[in-house]
């Protein structure tokens, strides 16, 4: 019996060796080389088409600025980014299709007869579809534009890109946040309207309020014409007790969105300088300055 098994194994090895020897390695190598060169050419053509398309799209948007097709520059940047993203994804899809076809994979047959695989893929792609649909309505309703300062959940920063799947927001410290569009539920857009900021001058119980108001009024008359970002004249609210129990003299300003902090800082510096020059008692961070 052992002899029969050995004889059978020997015959199988001989047949395998013969089949391996009969292979036309020259033809196989030629076919592999041909397929490889075809894939390389396809990839090079893809890079050329991708580059050429990007150049054309960028040029068209630059030309459209001359005719004010989209008056809002942020809206123009948003649409431009979206078009570039769609074009890139389309090119990637056709590149994958071409490479699979070149190596002999029946892509059309696979797509037509996917069956259960298609169902599983559809279920798995629900989040992707949700991202795309949400992104479409964000653009349609103009909730966001590239360059807007926004707060989405716990993330606050500047919108740097709007895609069909994700929105990119750069925080003030430089962190780039990628937010799936389906997770964008409540958007606080800080760039659409003028922003109001409070300027609080810490004062003491001995501070003469009438003198503080006179000095603040004088500073306002001097600074208001110099600051273009200021939208309305500063409003003097007067003495206010903050929630933490601090006594302050409050002035409210209205400035262009994104400039309110800079404007408020400039007014506060001018107020403090004039108050100290006139020996007005003020307090700052718990330290009293009395002359």
CSV table of C-alpha atoms in Angstrom, one decimal:
chain,number,residue,atom,x,y,z
A,1,UNK,CA,0.0,0.0,0.0
A,2,UNK,CA,2.9,2.3,0.8
A,3,UNK,CA,4.4,1.5,-2.5
A,4,UNK,CA,1.1,2.5,-4.3
A,5,UNK,CA,0.9,5.8,-2.4
A,6,UNK,CA,4.6,6.6,-3.3
A,7,UNK,CA,3.9,5.7,-6.9
A,8,UNK,CA,0.8,8.0,-7.0
A,9,UNK,CA,2.7,10.8,-5.4
A,10,UNK,CA,5.6,10.4,-7.9
A,11,UNK,CA,3.2,10.6,-10.8
A,12,UNK,CA,1.6,13.8,-9.4
A,13,UNK,CA,5.0,15.4,-9.0
A,14,UNK,CA,6.0,14.5,-12.5
A,15,UNK,CA,2.7,16.0,-14.0
A,16,UNK,CA,3.2,19.1,-11.9
A,17,UNK,CA,6.8,19.4,-13.1
A,18,UNK,CA,5.8,18.9,-16.7
A,19,UNK,CA,3.0,21.5,-16.5
A,20,UNK,CA,5.5,24.0,-14.9
A,21,UNK,CA,8.0,23.2,-17.6
A,22,UNK,CA,5.5,23.6,-20.4
A,23,UNK,CA,4.6,27.1,-19.4
A,24,UNK,CA,5.7,29.8,-21.8
A,25,UNK,CA,7.6,32.0,-19.4
A,26,UNK,CA,8.6,34.3,-22.3
A,27,UNK,CA,5.0,35.0,-23.2
A,28,UNK,CA,4.0,35.4,-19.5
A,29,UNK,CA,6.8,37.9,-19.0
A,30,UNK,CA,5.8,39.8,-22.1
A,31,UNK,CA,2.2,40.0,-20.9
A,32,UNK,CA,3.2,41.2,-17.5
A,33,UNK,CA,5.5,43.8,-18.9
A,34,UNK,CA,2.7,44.9,-21.3
A,35,UNK,CA,0.2,45.2,-18.4
A,36,UNK,CA,2.7,47.1,-16.3
A,37,UNK,CA,3.5,49.6,-19.0
A,38,UNK,CA,-0.2,50.0,-19.8
A,39,UNK,CA,-0.9,50.8,-16.1
A,40,UNK,CA,2.0,53.2,-16.0
A,41,UNK,CA,0.7,55.1,-19.1
A,42,UNK,CA,-2.8,55.2,-17.6
A,43,UNK,CA,-1.4,56.6,-14.3
A,44,UNK,CA,0.6,59.3,-16.2
A,45,UNK,CA,-2.5,60.2,-18.2
A,46,UNK,CA,-4.5,60.4,-15.0
A,47,UNK,CA,-1.9,62.8,-13.5
A,48,UNK,CA,-2.0,65.0,-16.6
A,49,UNK,CA,-5.8,65.1,-16.7
A,50,UNK,CA,-6.0,65.8,-13.0
A,51,UNK,CA,-3.5,68.7,-13.3
A,52,UNK,CA,-5.1,70.1,-16.4
A,53,UNK,CA,-8.6,70.0,-14.9
A,54,UNK,CA,-7.4,71.8,-11.8
A,55,UNK,CA,-5.7,74.5,-13.9
A,56,UNK,CA,-8.9,75.0,-15.9
A,57,UNK,CA,-11.1,75.1,-12.9
A,58,UNK,CA,-8.9,77.6,-11.1
A,59,UNK,CA,-8.6,79.8,-14.2
A,60,UNK,CA,-12.4,79.8,-14.6
A,61,UNK,CA,-13.0,80.9,-11.1
A,62,UNK,CA,-10.3,83.6,-11.4
A,63,UNK,CA,-12.1,84.9,-14.6
A,64,UNK,CA,-15.5,84.8,-12.8
A,65,UNK,CA,-14.2,87.3,-10.3
A,66,UNK,CA,-14.1,89.9,-13.0
A,67,UNK,CA,-17.8,89.6,-13.6
A,68,UNK,CA,-18.9,89.3,-10.0
A,69,UNK,CA,-20.7,86.0,-10.6
A,70,UNK,CA,-20.6,85.4,-6.8
A,71,UNK,CA,-20.3,88.7,-5.0
A,72,UNK,CA,-19.2,87.1,-1.8
A,73,UNK,CA,-15.5,86.2,-2.0
A,74,UNK,CA,-16.0,83.6,0.7
A,75,UNK,CA,-18.8,82.0,-1.3
A,76,UNK,CA,-16.6,81.9,-4.3
A,77,UNK,CA,-13.8,80.2,-2.4
A,78,UNK,CA,-16.3,77.7,-1.0
A,79,UNK,CA,-17.7,76.7,-4.4
A,80,UNK,CA,-14.2,76.5,-5.9
A,81,UNK,CA,-13.1,74.1,-3.2
A,82,UNK,CA,-16.2,72.0,-3.7
A,83,UNK,CA,-15.8,71.7,-7.4
A,84,UNK,CA,-12.1,70.8,-7.1
A,85,UNK,CA,-13.0,68.0,-4.6
A,86,UNK,CA,-15.7,66.6,-6.9
A,87,UNK,CA,-13.4,66.7,-9.9
A,88,UNK,CA,-10.7,64.9,-7.9
A,89,UNK,CA,-12.9,62.1,-6.6
A,90,UNK,CA,-14.3,61.6,-10.1
A,91,UNK,CA,-10.8,61.2,-11.6
A,92,UNK,CA,-9.9,58.7,-8.8
A,93,UNK,CA,-13.0,56.6,-9.6
A,94,UNK,CA,-12.2,56.4,-13.4
A,95,UNK,CA,-8.5,55.7,-12.6
A,96,UNK,CA,-9.5,52.7,-10.4
A,97,UNK,CA,-12.0,51.5,-13.0
A,98,UNK,CA,-9.4,51.7,-15.8
A,99,UNK,CA,-6.7,49.9,-13.9
A,100,UNK,CA,-9.0,47.0,-12.9
A,101,UNK,CA,-10.2,46.7,-16.5
A,102,UNK,CA,-6.6,46.6,-17.7
A,103,UNK,CA,-5.5,43.8,-15.4
A,104,UNK,CA,-8.6,41.7,-16.6
A,105,UNK,CA,-11.0,42.3,-13.7
A,106,UNK,CA,-14.6,42.3,-15.1
A,107,UNK,CA,-15.7,45.4,-13.3
A,108,UNK,CA,-19.0,45.7,-15.1
A,109,UNK,CA,-19.9,42.1,-14.3
A,110,UNK,CA,-18.9,42.6,-10.7
A,111,UNK,CA,-21.0,45.7,-10.4
A,112,UNK,CA,-24.0,44.2,-12.1
A,113,UNK,CA,-23.9,40.9,-10.1
A,114,UNK,CA,-22.7,42.2,-6.7
A,115,UNK,CA,-25.9,41.1,-4.9
A,116,UNK,CA,-25.4,40.7,-1.2
A,117,UNK,CA,-22.1,42.6,-1.4
A,118,UNK,CA,-23.9,45.6,-2.9
A,119,UNK,CA,-26.4,45.5,0.0
A,120,UNK,CA,-23.6,45.3,2.6
A,121,UNK,CA,-21.8,48.1,0.9
A,122,UNK,CA,-24.9,50.2,0.8
A,123,UNK,CA,-25.5,49.7,4.5
A,124,UNK,CA,-21.8,50.6,5.2
A,125,UNK,CA,-22.0,53.7,3.1
A,126,UNK,CA,-24.9,55.2,5.0
A,127,UNK,CA,-22.6,57.5,6.9
A,128,UNK,CA,-21.0,58.6,3.6
A,129,UNK,CA,-24.3,59.3,2.0
A,130,UNK,CA,-25.3,61.2,5.2
A,131,UNK,CA,-22.1,63.3,5.0
A,132,UNK,CA,-22.8,64.2,1.3
A,133,UNK,CA,-26.4,65.1,1.8
A,134,UNK,CA,-25.7,67.2,4.9
A,135,UNK,CA,-22.8,68.9,3.1
A,136,UNK,CA,-25.1,69.7,0.2
A,137,UNK,CA,-27.7,71.4,2.4
A,138,UNK,CA,-24.9,73.3,4.3
A,139,UNK,CA,-23.8,74.8,1.0
A,140,UNK,CA,-27.4,75.3,-0.3
A,141,UNK,CA,-28.4,77.2,2.9
A,142,UNK,CA,-25.1,79.0,3.0
A,143,UNK,CA,-24.5,78.1,6.6
A,144,UNK,CA,-20.7,78.2,6.1
A,145,UNK,CA,-18.2,79.7,3.8
A,146,UNK,CA,-14.5,79.3,3.5
A,147,UNK,CA,-12.9,82.1,5.7
A,148,UNK,CA,-15.8,82.3,8.2
A,149,UNK,CA,-15.1,82.1,11.9
A,150,UNK,CA,-17.4,79.5,13.3
A,151,UNK,CA,-18.0,77.3,16.4
A,152,UNK,CA,-19.2,73.8,15.7
A,153,UNK,CA,-19.8,71.9,19.0
A,154,UNK,CA,-16.6,72.4,21.0
A,155,UNK,CA,-14.5,73.4,18.0
A,156,UNK,CA,-14.0,77.1,17.2
A,157,UNK,CA,-11.9,78.4,14.4
A,158,UNK,CA,-11.8,79.5,10.7
A,159,UNK,CA,-13.3,77.4,8.0
A,160,UNK,CA,-10.5,76.4,5.6
A,161,UNK,CA,-12.2,73.9,3.3
A,162,UNK,CA,-15.7,72.6,2.6
A,163,UNK,CA,-15.9,69.2,1.1
A,164,UNK,CA,-18.6,66.8,0.1
A,165,UNK,CA,-17.7,64.6,3.1
A,166,UNK,CA,-15.9,66.7,5.6
A,167,UNK,CA,-15.5,70.3,6.7
A,168,UNK,CA,-12.1,71.6,7.8
A,169,UNK,CA,-11.8,74.1,10.6
A,170,UNK,CA,-8.5,75.6,11.7
A,171,UNK,CA,-8.4,76.5,15.4
A,172,UNK,CA,-6.6,79.6,16.7
A,173,UNK,CA,-3.6,77.5,17.8
A,174,UNK,CA,-3.2,76.1,14.3
A,175,UNK,CA,-5.0,72.8,14.9
A,176,UNK,CA,-6.7,71.5,11.8
A,177,UNK,CA,-10.0,69.8,12.6
A,178,UNK,CA,-11.7,67.5,10.2
A,179,UNK,CA,-15.4,67.4,11.0
A,180,UNK,CA,-17.7,64.8,9.2
A,181,UNK,CA,-20.6,66.8,7.7
A,182,UNK,CA,-23.2,64.5,9.4
A,183,UNK,CA,-21.9,65.6,12.8
A,184,UNK,CA,-22.6,69.3,12.1
A,185,UNK,CA,-25.9,69.9,13.8
A,186,UNK,CA,-25.6,73.4,15.4
A,187,UNK,CA,-23.4,76.0,13.7
A,188,UNK,CA,-22.5,79.3,15.3
A,189,UNK,CA,-21.3,81.5,12.5
A,190,UNK,CA,-19.4,84.5,14.0
A,191,UNK,CA,-18.6,86.2,10.7
A,192,UNK,CA,-22.0,87.1,9.3
A,193,UNK,CA,-23.0,90.0,11.6
A,194,UNK,CA,-21.2,92.8,13.5
A,195,UNK,CA,-19.9,91.7,16.9
A,196,UNK,CA,-20.5,93.4,20.3
A,197,UNK,CA,-17.8,93.4,22.9
A,198,UNK,CA,-17.7,94.8,26.4
A,199,UNK,CA,-14.8,96.8,27.7
A,200,UNK,CA,-14.6,96.6,31.5
A,201,UNK,CA,-12.5,99.1,33.4
A,202,UNK,CA,-11.9,97.7,36.9
A,203,UNK,CA,-12.6,100.5,39.4
A,204,UNK,CA,-12.7,100.9,43.2
A,205,UNK,CA,-15.3,102.4,45.5
A,206,UNK,CA,-13.2,105.6,45.6
A,207,UNK,CA,-13.1,106.1,41.8
A,208,UNK,CA,-14.9,109.3,40.8
A,209,UNK,CA,-17.4,108.0,38.2
A,210,UNK,CA,-18.1,111.4,36.7
A,211,UNK,CA,-14.4,111.9,35.9
A,212,UNK,CA,-14.1,108.4,34.5
A,213,UNK,CA,-17.0,109.1,32.1
A,214,UNK,CA,-15.5,112.4,31.0
A,215,UNK,CA,-12.2,110.7,30.2
A,216,UNK,CA,-13.8,107.8,28.4
A,217,UNK,CA,-15.8,110.3,26.3
A,218,UNK,CA,-12.7,112.3,25.4
A,219,UNK,CA,-10.9,109.1,24.4
A,220,UNK,CA,-13.8,108.0,22.3
A,221,UNK,CA,-13.9,111.3,20.4
A,222,UNK,CA,-10.2,110.8,19.6
A,223,UNK,CA,-10.2,107.1,18.6
A,224,UNK,CA,-13.5,106.7,16.8
A,225,UNK,CA,-12.4,108.5,13.6
A,226,UNK,CA,-9.2,106.4,13.5
A,227,UNK,CA,-10.7,102.9,13.7
A,228,UNK,CA,-12.5,101.8,10.5
A,229,UNK,CA,-13.5,98.5,12.0
A,230,UNK,CA,-15.8,100.2,14.5
A,231,UNK,CA,-19.4,100.1,13.2
A,232,UNK,CA,-21.1,102.2,15.9
A,233,UNK,CA,-20.0,104.7,18.4
A,234,UNK,CA,-19.1,103.2,21.8
A,235,UNK,CA,-21.9,103.1,24.3
A,236,UNK,CA,-21.0,104.1,27.9
A,237,UNK,CA,-23.0,101.7,30.2
A,238,UNK,CA,-21.4,102.9,33.4
A,239,UNK,CA,-20.7,101.1,36.7
A,240,UNK,CA,-21.6,97.4,36.6
A,241,UNK,CA,-21.1,94.6,39.1
A,242,UNK,CA,-20.0,91.4,37.2
A,243,UNK,CA,-21.3,87.9,38.2
A,244,UNK,CA,-18.1,87.3,40.2
A,245,UNK,CA,-18.7,90.5,42.3
A,246,UNK,CA,-16.2,92.7,40.6
A,247,UNK,CA,-17.0,96.4,40.2
A,248,UNK,CA,-16.3,97.7,36.7
A,249,UNK,CA,-17.0,100.7,34.5
A,250,UNK,CA,-18.4,99.2,31.2
A,251,UNK,CA,-18.2,100.5,27.7
A,252,UNK,CA,-19.8,98.6,24.8
A,253,UNK,CA,-18.4,98.6,21.3
A,254,UNK,CA,-19.7,97.2,18.0
A,255,UNK,CA,-17.1,96.2,15.5
A,256,UNK,CA,-16.7,94.2,12.3
A,257,UNK,CA,-16.7,90.4,13.0
A,258,UNK,CA,-13.2,89.2,13.8
A,259,UNK,CA,-11.9,92.6,14.7
A,260,UNK,CA,-13.8,93.1,17.9
A,261,UNK,CA,-11.0,91.9,20.2
A,262,UNK,CA,-8.4,94.1,18.6
A,263,UNK,CA,-10.7,97.2,18.7
A,264,UNK,CA,-11.6,96.5,22.3
A,265,UNK,CA,-8.0,96.1,23.3
A,266,UNK,CA,-7.1,99.4,21.7
A,267,UNK,CA,-9.8,101.3,23.5
A,268,UNK,CA,-9.0,99.7,26.8
A,269,UNK,CA,-5.3,100.6,26.5
A,270,UNK,CA,-6.3,104.2,25.7
A,271,UNK,CA,-8.7,104.4,28.6
A,272,UNK,CA,-6.2,103.0,31.2
A,273,UNK,CA,-3.5,105.4,29.9
A,274,UNK,CA,-5.7,108.5,30.3
A,275,UNK,CA,-7.1,107.4,33.7
A,276,UNK,CA,-3.6,106.9,35.1
A,277,UNK,CA,-2.4,110.2,33.6
A,278,UNK,CA,-5.2,111.9,35.4
A,279,UNK,CA,-4.5,110.0,38.7
A,280,UNK,CA,-7.9,108.3,38.7
A,281,UNK,CA,-8.0,105.3,41.2
A,282,UNK,CA,-8.5,102.1,39.3
A,283,UNK,CA,-8.2,98.4,40.1
A,284,UNK,CA,-6.9,95.6,38.0
A,285,UNK,CA,-6.7,91.9,38.8
A,286,UNK,CA,-7.3,92.5,42.5
A,287,UNK,CA,-4.5,95.1,42.7
A,288,UNK,CA,-5.6,98.6,43.6
A,289,UNK,CA,-3.8,101.6,42.1
A,290,UNK,CA,-4.7,104.7,44.1
A,291,UNK,CA,-2.8,108.0,43.9
